Amino acid sequence: SAPVQVQLVVPVAVVFSSGSVPGDLPSPLPFRDVQEMEISVNLRTSVTSRYEMAYRATTAQEEAALAMATAREADAALRRLQDVSMGSLTMYVVPETSSLLPQGTSIYVGRHRSALVRAGGSLAALHTHLRQVTQVMSFTATSIAAALSDRVPDGRLSPDARRSLKSSLGYEITFSLLNPDPKSHAVDWDIEGAVNRYVKPVLDKLSLVANFSVDSQILYYAVLGVTPRYDKESSSFLLSAHSLPHVINPVEARLGSSAASLYPVLNFLLYVPERSHSPLYIQDKDGAPVSTNAFHSPRWGGIMVYNVEAPASPHASLPLHVDVDMARVMEVFLAQLRLLFGLSREELPPEFLLESPGNEGLADWELDHLLWSHTVENIATVSTTLTSLAQLLDKIGNIVIKDDVASEVYRAVASVQSAVSKLAMGHLHSAFQASKEAVTSSERAFFDPSLLHLLYFPDDQKFAIYIPLFLPMAVPILLSLAKIVRETRQHKKEPTKMD
Amino acid sequence: VCTSRFWFNYRHVANTLSVYRSVKRLGIPDSHIVLMLADDMACNPRNPKPATVFSHKNMELNVYGDDVEVDYRSYEVTVENFLRVLTGRIPPSTPRSKRLLSDDRSNILIYMTGHGGNGFLKFQDSEEITNVELADAFEQMWQKRRYNELLFIIDTCQGASMYERFYSPNIMALASSQVGEDSLSHQPDLGIGVHLMDRYTFYVLEFLEEIHPASQTNMNDLFQVCPKSLCVSTPGHRTDLFQRDPRNVLITDFFGSVRKVEITAETVALDRGLAAFESKFPEDELATEPLKYAEQLPVAQIIHQKPKQKDWHPPGGFILGLWALIIMVFFKTYGIKHMKHVF
């Protein structure tokens, strides 16, 4: 794979509120500092991260914002004062005794691009916290390694790294309702309303990353491939964790996908169990029922089981009318969507407090997180594609390159160079757009149908085809040429005899 | 892929359809299978049982049921299309079912059967694919990370020659016979009149009948299938390019499909009270005209058109030179006086 050297620049502003300035600052405020770190993925790929820190004191308006009652209000007030572009971060250092952060929390990460950090007395302790929080809000060595996962030698990647979706120009999201027992349950789901209210805000926020298209369907008589076990104690049916992998395949055959687009598909299935198998719960590895009653598969989608309450009287008329609580369902589906994209909030130390992003689905810094890894992934993909294309053309000398293929290659090279330089300047948004253009152009060039080389002619085939064709034709010509040459020589030797 | 056509190659179609059935039984859906068949058996006028393709003697098992989705049929099974599917260099108008939409986490199984020789495989009796082309196609796939691991099975005469030239990583190959040996067919059916299956595939399928989606059988067992006593030819395999030990590779890694799943432990807290969402990016309201049928093929114009005058081009240099040489030699040899016989 081609060598990739990328520098990721993150502008960070560290703002000290009054009473939080540590005694051992190296120089008086305001001053600047740079922290560089190398993330080496393999021998030929290295990513350098460069945090450009600007230390300053708070302005009067920021002090007023920090004087709010809760951290969430402070975060919202600070947002209005900031002019933060994508990729940059602002850290507000509050005094140790501040009541903004609850007890035991030293770091609060807001919904946008700022965080509140409790001063720790010395500069060194502050630095550790700052480094932790800037990495969480931008990128870590693991997230970069995951983006470049096809270059990392196998075995050195953590299992999480293989989980998230590959960067693509678009994604298709399909919501499916599976009703295996229509005689007992007449299920109604207001999917269009739910998509408009809950899913569109999230997709709108993600629209910077890719194009999304949403569709939905209802499948009747679609069963899970696994028979659940009846558990007497809880008088319910249970699906054990190790039978879950076998659930997806029988259903997938019936799911279908859009004929027109080639984007990866994310399937979200809502399964309403049959009356004879209700209620149905999913067990995790320890045997406890899962609170969300849902599971997901990386790069595929998620499935949630929706149990219908048994009717009050056993003689209720069938089919029972079921109105699906779409909000509860969407809470799970959107969480699965986040996990599929690799945005997980689980592995953070306890002193972190993360603000919930609400209906937007993801915080601004999580969007940045996605953009960082997608940009790096795109740049690596483009360099591999172009290098392998160049190698192919070197090897097979007689492939004809059409003009538009050549122009796509030039455009890809220009875009990827622009992306790398923009990353080195800290402009995340334009770097990402440039990397997307580079990927589009390089893929179009590499997968152009005209580059198919059925031109392999081994030497023995060349002899076998051309000799029987030209040898018989050539023999009389060569012999006659030889005769002509002989005659001319003889003619020259003897002077012409005139009769 | 079945690379043969014509009635007497019934067994190749039966081979391919039987492997297709096993792979579907073990969980791989049609959207993940590209099936290339000449598909001229079931409705062949010589078929005594129309609309069927049997794989066992006494017509026990019809593998051409109503759940067979052929993606490339008849004359679409060409070397060019096969290489296009593998490398992904497909015209943009090709539908999803005819594409190989794999990524770096996909395990691919390729099964080919037909007539082959030392270093080549015959496609539909009119063209051939060489082992070098196949190896290059796999390398192109590897460069674009279109596969994680690849299992290549070939059931033809001298099949081992087809995997000799592979050089990309993570490929494991199995063949039904070595170079210089012929692969033999298994059993003729007197009712249908042709051989129904090849020996190697028959024993592989018997082996696969024991496998179910949760089975833990590994590749080493597959290598033992069909020893020389049963198969007459010596099956071969190649694992040097494969990173994992075949002992640790499950059969279901390639023949079946078992996905990794995770329990969803998180939820997103949604505010249910919000009104309907106003998108930040209003959708463009393009002024759309009412749709009407487009004149794609102006038939009236074509019928009444005068034939286009084709531009005359002088003959190419090579042909001119050759004929000039021949004529010059002729007249030099036999004398110029014969010119008067020409004119």
PDB file of N, CA and C in Angstrom, chain A residues 40-85:
ATOM      1  N   SER A  40       1.895   6.042  14.545  1.00  0.00           N
ATOM      2  CA  SER A  40       2.381   5.303  13.396  1.00  0.00           C
ATOM      3  C   SER A  40       1.594   4.012  13.257  1.00  0.00           C
ATOM      4  N   VAL A  41       1.038   3.822  12.083  1.00  0.00           N
ATOM      5  CA  VAL A  41       0.167   2.672  11.850  1.00  0.00           C
ATOM      6  C   VAL A  41       0.966   1.490  11.327  1.00  0.00           C
ATOM      7  N   ASN A  42       1.771   1.753  10.313  1.00  0.00           N
ATOM      8  CA  ASN A  42       2.716   0.721   9.893  1.00  0.00           C
ATOM      9  C   ASN A  42       3.931   1.436   9.347  1.00  0.00           C
ATOM     10  N   LEU A  43       4.817   0.691   8.672  1.00  0.00           N
ATOM     11  CA  LEU A  43       6.092   1.278   8.288  1.00  0.00           C
ATOM     12  C   LEU A  43       5.933   2.484   7.367  1.00  0.00           C
ATOM     13  N   ARG A  44       4.930   2.440   6.499  1.00  0.00           N
ATOM     14  CA  ARG A  44       4.863   3.488   5.502  1.00  0.00           C
ATOM     15  C   ARG A  44       3.714   4.455   5.741  1.00  0.00           C
ATOM     16  N   THR A  45       2.984   4.240   6.810  1.00  0.00           N
ATOM     17  CA  THR A  45       1.855   5.132   7.056  1.00  0.00           C
ATOM     18  C   THR A  45       2.054   5.779   8.400  1.00  0.00           C
ATOM     19  N   SER A  46       2.092   7.106   8.444  1.00  0.00           N
ATOM     20  CA  SER A  46       2.190   7.728   9.758  1.00  0.00           C
ATOM     21  C   SER A  46       1.295   8.951   9.777  1.00  0.00           C
ATOM     22  N   VAL A  47       0.625   9.131  10.871  1.00  0.00           N
ATOM     23  CA  VAL A  47      -0.264  10.263  11.040  1.00  0.00           C
ATOM     24  C   VAL A  47       0.262  11.061  12.222  1.00  0.00           C
ATOM     25  N   THR A  48       0.534  12.327  12.012  1.00  0.00           N
ATOM     26  CA  THR A  48       1.017  13.170  13.119  1.00  0.00           C
ATOM     27  C   THR A  48      -0.132  14.045  13.558  1.00  0.00           C
ATOM     28  N   SER A  49      -0.355  14.081  14.845  1.00  0.00           N
ATOM     29  CA  SER A  49      -1.392  14.988  15.330  1.00  0.00           C
ATOM     30  C   SER A  49      -0.711  16.184  15.968  1.00  0.00           C
ATOM     31  N   ARG A  50      -1.264  17.352  15.687  1.00  0.00           N
ATOM     32  CA  ARG A  50      -0.627  18.583  16.159  1.00  0.00           C
ATOM     33  C   ARG A  50      -1.715  19.428  16.790  1.00  0.00           C
ATOM     34  N   TYR A  51      -1.664  19.542  18.090  1.00  0.00           N
ATOM     35  CA  TYR A  51      -2.663  20.349  18.801  1.00  0.00           C
ATOM     36  C   TYR A  51      -2.077  21.732  19.023  1.00  0.00           C
ATOM     37  N   GLU A  52      -2.655  22.721  18.378  1.00  0.00           N
ATOM     38  CA  GLU A  52      -2.168  24.091  18.542  1.00  0.00           C
ATOM     39  C   GLU A  52      -2.975  24.745  19.666  1.00  0.00           C
ATOM     40  N   MET A  53      -2.361  24.826  20.845  1.00  0.00           N
ATOM     41  CA  MET A  53      -3.097  25.327  22.015  1.00  0.00           C
ATOM     42  C   MET A  53      -2.896  26.836  22.124  1.00  0.00           C
ATOM     43  N   ALA A  54      -3.962  27.542  22.356  1.00  0.00           N
ATOM     44  CA  ALA A  54      -3.894  28.985  22.602  1.00  0.00           C
ATOM     45  C   ALA A  54      -4.485  29.208  23.985  1.00  0.00           C
ATOM     46  N   TYR A  55      -3.657  29.637  24.921  1.00  0.00           N
ATOM     47  CA  TYR A  55      -4.116  29.856  26.294  1.00  0.00           C
ATOM     48  C   TYR A  55      -4.490  31.311  26.478  1.00  0.00           C
ATOM     49  N   ARG A  56      -5.636  31.562  27.043  1.00  0.00           N
ATOM     50  CA  ARG A  56      -6.018  32.951  27.321  1.00  0.00           C
ATOM     51  C   ARG A  56      -6.954  32.984  28.516  1.00  0.00           C
ATOM     52  N   ALA A  57      -7.295  34.224  28.926  1.00  0.00           N
ATOM     53  CA  ALA A  57      -8.238  34.378  30.038  1.00  0.00           C
ATOM     54  C   ALA A  57      -9.634  34.628  29.495  1.00  0.00           C
ATOM     55  N   THR A  58     -10.656  34.451  30.333  1.00  0.00           N
ATOM     56  CA  THR A  58     -12.033  34.624  29.864  1.00  0.00           C
ATOM     57  C   THR A  58     -12.364  36.091  29.649  1.00  0.00           C
ATOM     58  N   THR A  59     -13.281  36.333  28.751  1.00  0.00           N
ATOM     59  CA  THR A  59     -13.831  37.678  28.617  1.00  0.00           C
ATOM     60  C   THR A  59     -14.971  37.826  29.618  1.00  0.00           C
ATOM     61  N   ALA A  60     -15.438  39.051  29.722  1.00  0.00           N
ATOM     62  CA  ALA A  60     -16.496  39.312  30.707  1.00  0.00           C
ATOM     63  C   ALA A  60     -17.754  38.531  30.371  1.00  0.00           C
ATOM     64  N   GLN A  61     -18.079  38.444  29.050  1.00  0.00           N
ATOM     65  CA  GLN A  61     -19.293  37.701  28.688  1.00  0.00           C
ATOM     66  C   GLN A  61     -19.152  36.224  29.006  1.00  0.00           C
ATOM     67  N   GLU A  62     -17.959  35.696  28.777  1.00  0.00           N
ATOM     68  CA  GLU A  62     -17.777  34.275  29.083  1.00  0.00           C
ATOM     69  C   GLU A  62     -17.899  34.025  30.570  1.00  0.00           C
ATOM     70  N   GLU A  63     -17.392  34.986  31.382  1.00  0.00           N
ATOM     71  CA  GLU A  63     -17.528  34.835  32.830  1.00  0.00           C
ATOM     72  C   GLU A  63     -18.990  34.787  33.201  1.00  0.00           C
ATOM     73  N   ALA A  64     -19.770  35.658  32.577  1.00  0.00           N
ATOM     74  CA  ALA A  64     -21.204  35.652  32.882  1.00  0.00           C
ATOM     75  C   ALA A  64     -21.828  34.324  32.507  1.00  0.00           C
ATOM     76  N   ALA A  65     -21.414  33.780  31.366  1.00  0.00           N
ATOM     77  CA  ALA A  65     -21.977  32.484  30.955  1.00  0.00           C
ATOM     78  C   ALA A  65     -21.597  31.396  31.941  1.00  0.00           C
ATOM     79  N   LEU A  66     -20.352  31.471  32.445  1.00  0.00           N
ATOM     80  CA  LEU A  66     -19.903  30.423  33.357  1.00  0.00           C
ATOM     81  C   LEU A  66     -20.531  30.564  34.725  1.00  0.00           C
ATOM     82  N   ALA A  67     -21.198  31.683  34.936  1.00  0.00           N
ATOM     83  CA  ALA A  67     -21.819  31.865  36.248  1.00  0.00           C
ATOM     84  C   ALA A  67     -23.215  31.265  36.303  1.00  0.00           C
ATOM     85  N   MET A  68     -23.640  30.622  35.218  1.00  0.00           N
ATOM     86  CA  MET A  68     -24.975  30.020  35.200  1.00  0.00           C
ATOM     87  C   MET A  68     -25.095  28.885  36.203  1.00  0.00           C
ATOM     88  N   ALA A  69     -26.296  28.444  36.393  1.00  0.00           N
ATOM     89  CA  ALA A  69     -26.536  27.475  37.461  1.00  0.00           C
ATOM     90  C   ALA A  69     -26.031  26.076  37.104  1.00  0.00           C
ATOM     91  N   THR A  70     -26.373  25.610  35.908  1.00  0.00           N
ATOM     92  CA  THR A  70     -25.948  24.248  35.562  1.00  0.00           C
ATOM     93  C   THR A  70     -24.986  24.292  34.391  1.00  0.00           C
ATOM     94  N   ALA A  71     -24.279  23.180  34.241  1.00  0.00           N
ATOM     95  CA  ALA A  71     -23.310  23.090  33.151  1.00  0.00           C
ATOM     96  C   ALA A  71     -24.000  23.178  31.798  1.00  0.00           C
ATOM     97  N   ARG A  72     -25.214  22.625  31.706  1.00  0.00           N
ATOM     98  CA  ARG A  72     -25.900  22.621  30.404  1.00  0.00           C
ATOM     99  C   ARG A  72     -26.240  24.036  29.970  1.00  0.00           C
ATOM    100  N   GLU A  73     -26.710  24.846  30.928  1.00  0.00           N
ATOM    101  CA  GLU A  73     -27.033  26.235  30.557  1.00  0.00           C
ATOM    102  C   GLU A  73     -25.773  26.993  30.191  1.00  0.00           C
ATOM    103  N   ALA A  74     -24.695  26.720  30.957  1.00  0.00           N
ATOM    104  CA  ALA A  74     -23.435  27.395  30.651  1.00  0.00           C
ATOM    105  C   ALA A  74     -22.993  27.045  29.236  1.00  0.00           C
ATOM    106  N   ASP A  75     -23.130  25.753  28.893  1.00  0.00           N
ATOM    107  CA  ASP A  75     -22.721  25.296  27.573  1.00  0.00           C
ATOM    108  C   ASP A  75     -23.526  26.023  26.492  1.00  0.00           C
ATOM    109  N   ALA A  76     -24.836  26.120  26.697  1.00  0.00           N
ATOM    110  CA  ALA A  76     -25.679  26.783  25.697  1.00  0.00           C
ATOM    111  C   ALA A  76     -25.317  28.266  25.579  1.00  0.00           C
ATOM    112  N   ALA A  77     -25.043  28.913  26.737  1.00  0.00           N
ATOM    113  CA  ALA A  77     -24.705  30.339  26.697  1.00  0.00           C
ATOM    114  C   ALA A  77     -23.367  30.548  25.993  1.00  0.00           C
ATOM    115  N   LEU A  78     -22.413  29.664  26.287  1.00  0.00           N
ATOM    116  CA  LEU A  78     -21.098  29.810  25.682  1.00  0.00           C
ATOM    117  C   LEU A  78     -21.171  29.611  24.169  1.00  0.00           C
ATOM    118  N   ARG A  79     -22.079  28.743  23.756  1.00  0.00           N
ATOM    119  CA  ARG A  79     -22.189  28.457  22.337  1.00  0.00           C
ATOM    120  C   ARG A  79     -22.490  29.735  21.561  1.00  0.00           C
ATOM    121  N   ARG A  80     -23.344  30.542  22.132  1.00  0.00           N
ATOM    122  CA  ARG A  80     -23.718  31.767  21.426  1.00  0.00           C
ATOM    123  C   ARG A  80     -22.555  32.715  21.291  1.00  0.00           C
ATOM    124  N   LEU A  81     -21.596  32.633  22.225  1.00  0.00           N
ATOM    125  CA  LEU A  81     -20.487  33.573  22.183  1.00  0.00           C
ATOM    126  C   LEU A  81     -19.380  33.096  21.244  1.00  0.00           C
ATOM    127  N   GLN A  82     -19.404  31.807  20.939  1.00  0.00           N
ATOM    128  CA  GLN A  82     -18.265  31.267  20.212  1.00  0.00           C
ATOM    129  C   GLN A  82     -18.430  31.406  18.724  1.00  0.00           C
ATOM    130  N   ASP A  83     -17.301  31.317  18.063  1.00  0.00           N
ATOM    131  CA  ASP A  83     -17.337  31.345  16.612  1.00  0.00           C
ATOM    132  C   ASP A  83     -16.479  30.168  16.158  1.00  0.00           C
ATOM    133  N   VAL A  84     -16.868  29.006  16.630  1.00  0.00           N
ATOM    134  CA  VAL A  84     -15.945  27.881  16.487  1.00  0.00           C
ATOM    135  C   VAL A  84     -16.176  27.177  15.168  1.00  0.00           C
ATOM    136  N   SER A  85     -15.139  27.021  14.399  1.00  0.00           N
ATOM    137  CA  SER A  85     -15.285  26.311  13.126  1.00  0.00           C
ATOM    138  C   SER A  85     -15.108  24.811  13.373  1.00  0.00           C
TER     139      SER A  85
END
